[in-house]
Short mmCIF file of C-alpha atoms and ligand atoms in Angstrom, two decimals:
data_model
loop_
_atom_site.label_atom_id
_atom_site.label_comp_id
_atom_site.label_asym_id
_atom_site.label_seq_id
_atom_site.Cartn_x
_atom_site.Cartn_y
_atom_site.Cartn_z
CA MET A 1 11.31 37.00 6.26
CA ASN A 2 13.47 34.39 4.62
CA THR A 3 13.38 34.63 0.79
CA LEU A 4 11.52 31.49 -0.81
CA ALA A 5 14.35 29.43 -2.85
CA ILE A 6 11.57 29.49 -5.25
CA ASN A 7 12.22 33.24 -5.74
CA GLY A 8 16.02 33.10 -5.37
CA GLY A 9 16.50 32.70 -2.01
CA LYS A 10 18.52 30.13 -0.13
CA PRO A 11 17.07 26.63 0.21
CA VAL A 12 15.88 25.31 3.57
CA ARG A 13 18.66 22.24 2.49
CA ASP A 14 21.28 22.02 0.86
CA THR A 15 20.85 18.50 -0.16
CA TYR A 16 17.72 16.83 -1.69
CA LEU A 17 15.40 14.72 1.07
CA PRO A 18 13.52 11.90 -0.93
CA TYR A 19 10.18 11.68 0.05
CA GLY A 20 10.94 7.79 0.62
CA GLN A 21 13.97 5.75 1.04
CA GLN A 22 14.72 2.00 1.62
CA TRP A 23 17.04 0.99 4.38
CA ILE A 24 19.45 -1.48 3.63
CA ASP A 25 22.27 -2.68 5.60
CA ASP A 26 25.31 -5.18 6.03
CA GLU A 27 23.09 -8.16 7.09
CA ASP A 28 20.82 -7.65 4.43
CA ILE A 29 23.92 -7.51 1.68
CA GLU A 30 25.28 -10.88 3.60
CA GLU A 31 22.10 -12.79 3.58
CA VAL A 32 21.44 -12.08 -0.26
CA VAL A 33 24.85 -13.05 -1.35
CA LYS A 34 24.60 -16.40 0.67
CA VAL A 35 21.71 -17.40 -1.23
CA LEU A 36 23.93 -16.38 -4.70
CA LYS A 37 26.33 -19.14 -3.69
CA SER A 38 23.78 -21.12 -2.72
CA ASP A 39 22.00 -24.19 -4.97
CA PHE A 40 18.73 -22.42 -5.11
CA LEU A 41 18.27 -19.29 -6.50
CA THR A 42 14.66 -19.24 -6.94
CA THR A 43 11.61 -21.76 -5.60
CA GLY A 44 14.34 -22.84 -2.92
CA PRO A 45 14.22 -22.99 1.16
CA LYS A 46 14.20 -18.98 1.40
CA ILE A 47 10.72 -18.70 -0.16
CA GLU A 48 8.76 -21.07 2.60
CA GLU A 49 11.17 -19.28 5.23
CA PHE A 50 9.98 -15.98 4.59
CA GLU A 51 6.14 -17.17 4.09
CA LYS A 52 6.35 -18.85 7.69
CA LYS A 53 8.01 -15.67 9.30
CA PHE A 54 5.80 -13.24 7.88
CA ALA A 55 2.30 -15.20 8.52
CA ASN A 56 3.76 -15.81 12.29
CA TYR A 57 4.83 -11.78 12.44
CA ILE A 58 1.04 -10.88 11.25
CA GLY A 59 -0.70 -13.92 12.99
CA ALA A 60 -2.00 -15.47 9.91
CA LYS A 61 -2.37 -18.97 8.94
CA TYR A 62 -0.74 -18.88 5.46
CA ALA A 63 1.29 -16.59 3.62
CA VAL A 64 2.31 -16.90 -0.35
CA ALA A 65 5.24 -15.02 -1.22
CA ILE A 66 4.78 -13.32 -4.77
CA SER A 67 6.62 -11.32 -7.35
CA ASN A 68 5.18 -7.83 -6.55
CA GLY A 69 2.12 -6.59 -4.59
CA THR A 70 0.27 -5.85 -8.10
CA ALA A 71 0.49 -9.95 -9.02
CA ALA A 72 -0.41 -9.94 -5.13
CA LEU A 73 -3.83 -8.42 -5.76
CA HIS A 74 -4.26 -9.77 -9.24
CA ALA A 75 -3.81 -13.31 -7.25
CA ALA A 76 -6.37 -12.45 -4.74
CA CYS A 77 -9.01 -11.55 -7.69
CA PHE A 78 -8.51 -14.81 -9.26
CA ALA A 79 -8.63 -16.47 -6.05
CA ALA A 80 -11.80 -14.62 -5.10
CA GLY A 81 -13.33 -16.02 -8.41
CA ILE A 82 -13.68 -12.68 -9.77
CA LYS A 83 -14.38 -12.92 -13.70
CA GLU A 84 -16.29 -10.99 -16.66
CA GLY A 85 -19.29 -9.28 -15.51
CA ASP A 86 -18.39 -8.94 -11.61
CA GLU A 87 -18.08 -5.76 -9.97
CA VAL A 88 -15.75 -5.28 -7.02
CA ILE A 89 -15.41 -1.88 -4.79
CA THR A 90 -12.64 0.08 -4.62
CA THR A 91 -11.55 3.54 -3.38
CA PRO A 92 -10.14 6.26 -6.24
CA ILE A 93 -7.56 7.49 -3.63
CA THR A 94 -5.19 4.61 -4.22
CA PHE A 95 -2.43 3.24 -6.39
CA ALA A 96 -4.15 2.39 -9.79
CA ALA A 97 -2.98 -1.34 -9.03
CA SER A 98 -5.85 -1.56 -6.49
CA ALA A 99 -8.64 -1.42 -9.08
CA ASN A 100 -6.24 -2.63 -12.32
CA CYS A 101 -6.04 -5.72 -10.56
CA ILE A 102 -10.27 -6.20 -10.87
CA LEU A 103 -9.67 -5.45 -14.65
CA TYR A 104 -6.94 -8.39 -15.33
CA GLN A 105 -9.82 -10.55 -14.35
CA GLY A 106 -12.46 -9.05 -16.40
CA GLY A 107 -14.15 -7.44 -13.60
CA LYS A 108 -15.45 -3.95 -13.40
CA PRO A 109 -13.92 -1.54 -10.78
CA VAL A 110 -16.49 0.67 -8.81
CA PHE A 111 -15.38 3.46 -7.33
CA ALA A 112 -16.91 4.55 -3.70
CA ASP A 113 -16.20 7.95 -2.32
CA ILE A 114 -13.94 8.46 0.40
CA ASP A 115 -14.18 9.89 4.10
CA PRO A 116 -12.96 13.40 4.28
CA LYS A 117 -11.57 12.81 7.57
CA THR A 118 -9.44 9.60 7.16
CA TYR A 119 -9.51 9.49 3.57
CA ASN A 120 -10.07 5.84 3.56
CA ILE A 121 -13.02 4.26 1.63
CA ASP A 122 -16.71 5.39 2.82
CA ILE A 123 -18.38 2.28 4.24
CA GLU A 124 -21.67 3.85 3.60
CA ASP A 125 -20.98 4.78 -0.24
CA VAL A 126 -19.67 1.08 -0.36
CA GLU A 127 -23.18 -0.14 0.65
CA ARG A 128 -24.71 2.21 -1.75
CA LYS A 129 -22.74 1.07 -4.53
CA ILE A 130 -23.53 -2.71 -4.34
CA THR A 131 -25.28 -4.10 -6.90
CA LYS A 132 -26.19 -7.77 -7.46
CA LYS A 133 -22.89 -8.31 -9.53
CA THR A 134 -20.84 -7.08 -6.67
CA LYS A 135 -18.41 -9.84 -5.77
CA ALA A 136 -15.92 -8.22 -3.77
CA ILE A 137 -14.73 -4.99 -1.87
CA ILE A 138 -10.63 -3.86 -1.87
CA PRO A 139 -10.49 -1.60 0.91
CA VAL A 140 -6.79 -0.02 1.09
CA ASP A 141 -5.15 1.36 4.55
CA PHE A 142 -4.42 4.50 3.10
CA THR A 143 -1.25 5.90 4.65
CA GLY A 144 -1.07 2.93 6.71
CA GLN A 145 -4.01 3.77 8.69
CA PRO A 146 -6.56 0.64 8.86
CA VAL A 147 -9.65 1.00 7.33
CA ASP A 148 -12.89 0.20 9.76
CA ILE A 149 -12.27 -3.48 9.24
CA ASP A 150 -15.45 -4.68 11.32
CA ALA A 151 -17.69 -2.55 9.40
CA VAL A 152 -16.14 -3.84 6.08
CA ASN A 153 -16.69 -7.24 7.03
CA ASP A 154 -20.36 -6.29 8.53
CA ILE A 155 -21.73 -5.10 4.98
CA ALA A 156 -19.40 -8.03 3.58
CA LYS A 157 -21.32 -10.61 5.36
CA LYS A 158 -24.87 -8.83 4.56
CA TYR A 159 -24.06 -9.13 0.88
CA GLY A 160 -21.91 -12.31 0.60
CA LEU A 161 -18.79 -10.20 -0.74
CA ILE A 162 -15.09 -11.40 -0.30
CA VAL A 163 -12.88 -8.86 1.27
CA ILE A 164 -9.17 -8.28 -0.14
CA GLU A 165 -7.29 -5.85 2.15
CA ASP A 166 -4.86 -3.83 0.06
CA ALA A 167 -2.21 -3.36 2.88
CA ALA A 168 0.38 -2.03 0.74
CA HIS A 169 0.63 0.67 3.09
CA SER A 170 -0.42 -0.74 6.64
CA PHE A 171 2.21 -3.48 7.20
CA GLY A 172 2.57 -3.80 10.85
CA ALA A 173 -0.55 -1.18 11.46
CA GLU A 174 -3.03 -2.51 13.96
CA TYR A 175 -7.22 -2.47 14.18
CA LYS A 176 -8.39 -2.69 17.78
CA ASP A 177 -4.70 -4.28 18.74
CA LYS A 178 -4.67 -6.78 16.39
CA LYS A 179 -2.23 -6.51 13.19
CA ILE A 180 -3.26 -5.88 9.82
CA GLY A 181 -3.33 -9.31 7.71
CA SER A 182 -5.67 -12.07 9.37
CA LEU A 183 -8.65 -9.85 9.62
CA VAL A 184 -10.43 -10.38 6.29
CA ASP A 185 -10.35 -13.10 3.62
CA MET A 186 -7.16 -12.56 2.06
CA THR A 187 -4.69 -9.51 2.77
CA THR A 188 -2.06 -8.14 -0.17
CA PHE A 189 1.28 -6.71 0.82
CA SER A 190 4.00 -4.71 -1.09
CA PHE A 191 7.87 -4.77 -1.03
CA HIS A 192 8.55 -2.56 -2.93
CA PRO A 193 11.57 0.10 -2.11
CA VAL A 194 9.44 3.08 -0.60
CA LYS A 195 7.03 0.62 1.62
CA HIS A 196 7.97 -0.90 5.04
CA ILE A 197 10.27 -3.69 4.03
CA THR A 198 11.60 -4.09 0.94
CA THR A 199 12.45 -7.15 -1.76
CA GLY A 200 13.64 -4.68 -4.48
CA GLU A 201 10.26 -5.82 -6.37
CA GLY A 202 8.09 -8.32 -3.89
CA GLY A 203 4.59 -9.12 -2.29
CA MET A 204 2.64 -11.42 -0.35
CA ILE A 205 -0.81 -12.50 0.25
CA THR A 206 -2.05 -13.92 3.54
CA THR A 207 -5.14 -15.77 4.42
CA ASN A 208 -6.61 -18.13 6.86
CA ASP A 209 -8.54 -20.00 4.40
CA ASP A 210 -7.34 -23.21 3.18
CA GLU A 211 -8.83 -23.02 0.06
CA LEU A 212 -7.80 -19.20 -0.85
CA TYR A 213 -4.53 -20.59 0.02
CA ASN A 214 -4.22 -23.45 -2.59
CA LYS A 215 -5.67 -21.27 -5.56
CA LEU A 216 -3.36 -18.38 -4.62
CA LYS A 217 -0.12 -21.29 -4.66
CA LEU A 218 -1.36 -22.71 -8.10
CA PHE A 219 -1.85 -18.93 -9.59
CA ARG A 220 1.54 -17.99 -8.77
CA THR A 221 3.04 -20.56 -10.94
CA HIS A 222 1.23 -21.43 -14.22
CA GLY A 223 -1.53 -23.03 -12.35
CA ILE A 224 0.28 -26.36 -12.39
CA THR A 225 0.39 -28.39 -9.14
CA ARG A 226 2.63 -31.87 -8.46
CA ASP A 227 0.28 -32.19 -5.55
CA GLU A 228 -0.62 -36.40 -5.74
CA GLU A 229 -3.78 -35.65 -3.83
CA ILE A 230 -5.08 -33.19 -7.16
CA LEU A 231 -3.61 -34.80 -9.92
CA HIS A 232 -6.26 -36.03 -11.89
CA ASN A 233 -3.44 -38.87 -13.54
CA LYS A 234 -2.24 -40.25 -10.62
CA ASP A 235 0.02 -43.04 -11.77
CA GLU A 236 1.39 -41.42 -14.91
CA GLY A 237 5.13 -41.15 -13.36
CA PRO A 238 7.37 -39.33 -10.80
CA TRP A 239 7.95 -36.83 -13.39
CA TYR A 240 4.30 -35.51 -14.10
CA TYR A 241 2.96 -32.52 -13.42
CA GLU A 242 -0.56 -30.80 -14.38
CA GLN A 243 -1.48 -27.45 -15.18
CA LEU A 244 -5.01 -26.81 -13.71
CA GLU A 245 -5.74 -23.15 -14.02
CA LEU A 246 -4.14 -20.39 -16.11
CA GLY A 247 -1.92 -18.96 -13.88
CA TYR A 248 1.24 -16.93 -14.05
CA ASN A 249 5.13 -17.03 -13.54
CA TYR A 250 4.52 -14.51 -10.59
CA ARG A 251 7.48 -16.31 -8.20
CA MET A 252 9.63 -14.45 -5.55
CA THR A 253 13.13 -15.64 -6.03
CA ASP A 254 14.93 -16.95 -3.18
CA ILE A 255 17.15 -13.77 -3.63
CA GLN A 256 14.60 -11.52 -2.60
CA ALA A 257 13.09 -13.97 0.02
CA ALA A 258 16.75 -13.90 1.64
CA LEU A 259 16.24 -10.01 1.42
CA GLY A 260 12.70 -10.02 2.78
CA ILE A 261 13.84 -12.18 5.82
CA SER A 262 16.46 -10.17 6.93
CA GLN A 263 14.26 -7.29 6.38
CA LEU A 264 11.42 -8.70 8.41
CA ASN A 265 14.16 -8.70 11.44
CA LYS A 266 14.01 -5.14 11.49
CA ILE A 267 10.22 -4.40 11.02
CA ASP A 268 9.83 -2.81 14.75
CA LYS A 269 12.79 -0.86 14.90
CA PHE A 270 11.60 0.20 11.25
CA LEU A 271 7.61 1.09 12.71
CA GLU A 272 9.08 2.54 15.59
CA ARG A 273 10.97 5.24 13.62
CA ARG A 274 8.43 6.04 11.19
CA ARG A 275 5.69 6.32 14.29
CA GLU A 276 8.17 8.83 16.04
CA VAL A 277 8.99 10.97 12.94
CA ALA A 278 5.02 11.29 12.23
CA ASN A 279 4.18 12.15 16.13
CA LYS A 280 7.06 14.66 15.68
CA TYR A 281 5.51 15.94 12.66
CA ASN A 282 2.01 15.94 14.37
CA GLU A 283 3.50 18.16 17.27
CA TYR A 284 5.75 20.63 15.24
CA LEU A 285 3.07 21.24 12.33
CA LYS A 286 -0.19 21.63 14.41
CA ASP A 287 0.45 25.54 15.05
CA ILE A 288 1.00 26.20 11.48
CA ASP A 289 -2.45 27.76 10.27
CA GLY A 290 -3.40 26.92 6.49
CA ILE A 291 -2.99 23.48 6.49
CA ILE A 292 -4.69 20.12 7.94
CA LEU A 293 -2.78 17.12 9.82
CA PRO A 294 -3.98 13.49 9.24
CA TYR A 295 -6.77 12.34 11.29
CA GLN A 296 -6.40 9.44 13.17
CA GLU A 297 -9.47 7.37 14.60
CA GLU A 298 -8.43 5.94 18.08
CA TYR A 299 -9.05 2.51 17.24
CA THR A 300 -6.27 2.31 14.61
CA LYS A 301 -2.50 2.30 15.24
CA SER A 302 -1.08 3.24 11.97
CA SER A 303 2.19 2.02 10.47
CA TRP A 304 2.60 5.36 8.64
CA HIS A 305 3.70 4.52 5.41
CA LEU A 306 2.59 8.21 4.09
CA TYR A 307 2.55 11.60 5.90
CA ILE A 308 -0.05 13.80 4.02
CA ILE A 309 -0.85 17.60 4.74
CA GLN A 310 -3.64 18.90 3.40
CA LEU A 311 -3.76 22.78 2.19
CA GLU A 312 -7.05 24.90 3.63
CA SER A 313 -6.96 26.47 0.09
CA GLU A 314 -9.34 28.93 1.35
CA LYS A 315 -6.51 30.47 3.38
CA LEU A 316 -3.88 30.41 0.67
CA ARG A 317 -2.84 33.12 -1.96
CA VAL A 318 -1.86 30.05 -4.39
CA GLY A 319 -2.85 26.49 -5.43
CA ARG A 320 -0.95 23.59 -4.67
CA LYS A 321 1.08 23.16 -7.61
CA GLN A 322 3.15 26.16 -6.49
CA ILE A 323 3.27 25.12 -2.45
CA TYR A 324 4.50 21.81 -4.26
CA GLN A 325 6.93 23.45 -6.41
CA ALA A 326 8.07 26.15 -3.52
CA LEU A 327 8.63 23.22 -1.28
CA GLN A 328 10.86 21.19 -3.97
CA ALA A 329 13.01 24.53 -4.33
CA GLU A 330 13.76 23.81 -0.90
CA ASN A 331 14.80 20.77 -1.09
CA ILE A 332 12.07 18.86 0.16
CA GLY A 333 10.77 15.84 -1.58
CA VAL A 334 7.27 16.17 -1.61
CA ASN A 335 4.84 14.26 -3.62
CA VAL A 336 1.36 13.82 -4.32
CA HIS A 337 -0.83 10.64 -3.61
CA TYR A 338 -2.83 9.83 -5.43
CA ILE A 339 -4.33 10.88 -8.56
CA PRO A 340 -8.10 9.57 -8.73
CA VAL A 341 -7.44 6.58 -10.28
CA TYR A 342 -10.38 7.18 -12.71
CA TYR A 343 -8.95 10.51 -13.89
CA HIS A 344 -6.26 8.53 -15.88
CA PRO A 345 -6.61 8.83 -19.52
CA TYR A 346 -6.87 4.44 -19.63
CA TYR A 347 -9.97 4.98 -16.97
CA LYS A 348 -11.35 7.57 -19.08
CA LYS A 349 -11.17 5.46 -22.45
CA ILE A 350 -13.08 2.61 -20.82
CA GLY A 351 -16.15 5.09 -19.48
CA TYR A 352 -15.03 6.39 -16.14
CA GLU A 353 -15.85 10.15 -15.72
CA LYS A 354 -14.92 12.77 -13.37
CA GLY A 355 -17.53 13.75 -10.89
CA MET A 356 -17.93 10.26 -9.61
CA CYS A 357 -16.68 10.50 -6.16
CA PRO A 358 -16.36 14.40 -5.03
CA ASN A 359 -14.54 13.93 -1.77
CA ALA A 360 -11.59 12.14 -3.32
CA GLU A 361 -11.32 14.91 -6.06
CA LYS A 362 -11.47 17.71 -3.68
CA LEU A 363 -8.78 15.84 -1.62
CA TYR A 364 -6.62 15.52 -4.35
CA ASP A 365 -6.43 19.11 -5.20
CA ARG A 366 -5.30 20.12 -1.95
CA ILE A 367 -2.78 17.21 -0.71
CA ILE A 368 1.10 17.12 -0.22
CA THR A 369 3.04 14.07 0.79
CA ILE A 370 5.95 14.81 2.77
CA PRO A 371 9.00 12.75 3.84
CA LEU A 372 8.87 9.94 5.93
CA TYR A 373 11.06 6.94 5.99
CA PRO A 374 12.85 5.08 8.76
CA GLY A 375 16.35 6.50 7.92
CA MET A 376 15.36 10.34 8.52
CA ILE A 377 17.38 12.23 11.47
CA ASP A 378 15.87 15.17 13.43
CA LYS A 379 17.27 17.31 11.25
CA ASP A 380 15.61 16.19 8.41
CA VAL A 381 12.33 16.45 10.01
CA GLU A 382 13.05 20.34 11.50
CA ASP A 383 13.82 20.96 7.79
CA VAL A 384 10.74 19.66 6.57
CA VAL A 385 8.50 21.59 9.17
CA GLY A 386 10.94 24.74 8.77
CA ALA A 387 10.26 24.58 5.16
CA ILE A 388 6.75 23.73 5.07
CA ASP A 389 5.95 26.96 7.66
CA LYS A 390 8.50 29.15 5.54
CA VAL A 391 6.34 28.34 2.31
CA ILE A 392 2.89 28.46 3.98
CA LYS A 393 3.73 31.65 6.08
CA TYR A 394 4.72 33.52 2.64
CA TYR A 395 1.68 32.32 0.72
CA ARG A 396 -1.00 33.19 3.45
CA ARG A 397 -3.77 35.22 2.75
C1 LIG B 401 2.35 -0.01 -3.46
C2 LIG B 401 1.27 -0.61 -4.09
C3 LIG B 401 0.79 -1.45 -4.97
C4 LIG B 401 1.38 -2.13 -5.91
O1 LIG B 401 2.50 -2.68 -5.07
P1 LIG B 401 4.18 -3.12 -5.76
O2 LIG B 401 4.74 -3.93 -5.50
O3 LIG B 401 4.71 -1.78 -6.51
O4 LIG B 401 2.90 -3.73 -7.72
C5 LIG B 401 -0.52 -1.55 -4.69
N1 LIG B 401 -1.63 -0.85 -3.44
C6 LIG B 401 -1.20 -0.13 -3.44
C7 LIG B 401 -1.74 1.21 -2.38
C8 LIG B 401 0.21 0.59 -3.25
O5 LIG B 401 1.20 1.46 -2.71
#
């Protein structure tokens, strides 16, 4: 057998393959340059165009462009009316932002455990964790597979809760043949470079609700309005504006929006290639003994932001750390998504303890994210599979 690179052998690849990467072409660059040569660098015509096209693509009434995905979650928590003393239920297997946004508003994140099959939030555990203080649920479409939205909406209706879907992973994903983005009260997206489309930094919130839409728009720009219909002093003069809420400067620039529009033109191609790569992984990895592949519900169509393998630790001689290091040595850019949010020292400091979500904690010890992005060529996919095969075979009991 080939000696592992970590033991001094030749790596599967000569060059490092990252786990995720943006796709930027000349068209994107031209669109950005056009804005740089125009009158408006920020809050110009490109923002509105991006919002309209984005809302149209996913089938929502409104879209609000914002400075990043975290700001999108913060704005959604504001619009939902989250305030001190309120509880909001989310998953621990997510990026910290999904829970931090609750803290920004003075609310308390409550972590429900995950479903060990899909790794998405366990709806039954959500229901168990509802109290009189619960105001909202923030499910995350983990890796790009939508949560069971009907089940989430049923519970929300039963207890009078608002649903904010963190769709940072699931732009273009489908639930029962409908695109994610208009199926709950508010849906948030991220345009960080590893996500499906990028604006460098950027985010979007979509909603079908007029009142939520108005709150989101206020929040993005200091809580300030010039809308004559809302102003308290309508006759002050044409310069006049009013601050109605404590908002932030969370605006996206027109430079970013131009990039976003250009990226949006390519989303179907991006999704197709991500799905192709995922299907190849499903096919090539299924016979490797010692790993579990991502489980997909038949009513979902994932947008495949991440491809995660789960190690069957009982079949292996070493732990996740050694497998991870061995794959890195083969020049495969593996990663781990995610450290349970409440493991972080900050969350410990504010009173969270290990042991709250046993399924999430067990999963965390066994997962490795492997490379997946639209620019991957077939040879890249084969290298990843070859490296996993080599490493897992070597360490199998
Ligand atoms: C990327 C991400 C965010 C935050 O988005 P930013 O644009 O980086 O602020 C939030 N939630 C999840 C699940 C993410 O993956």
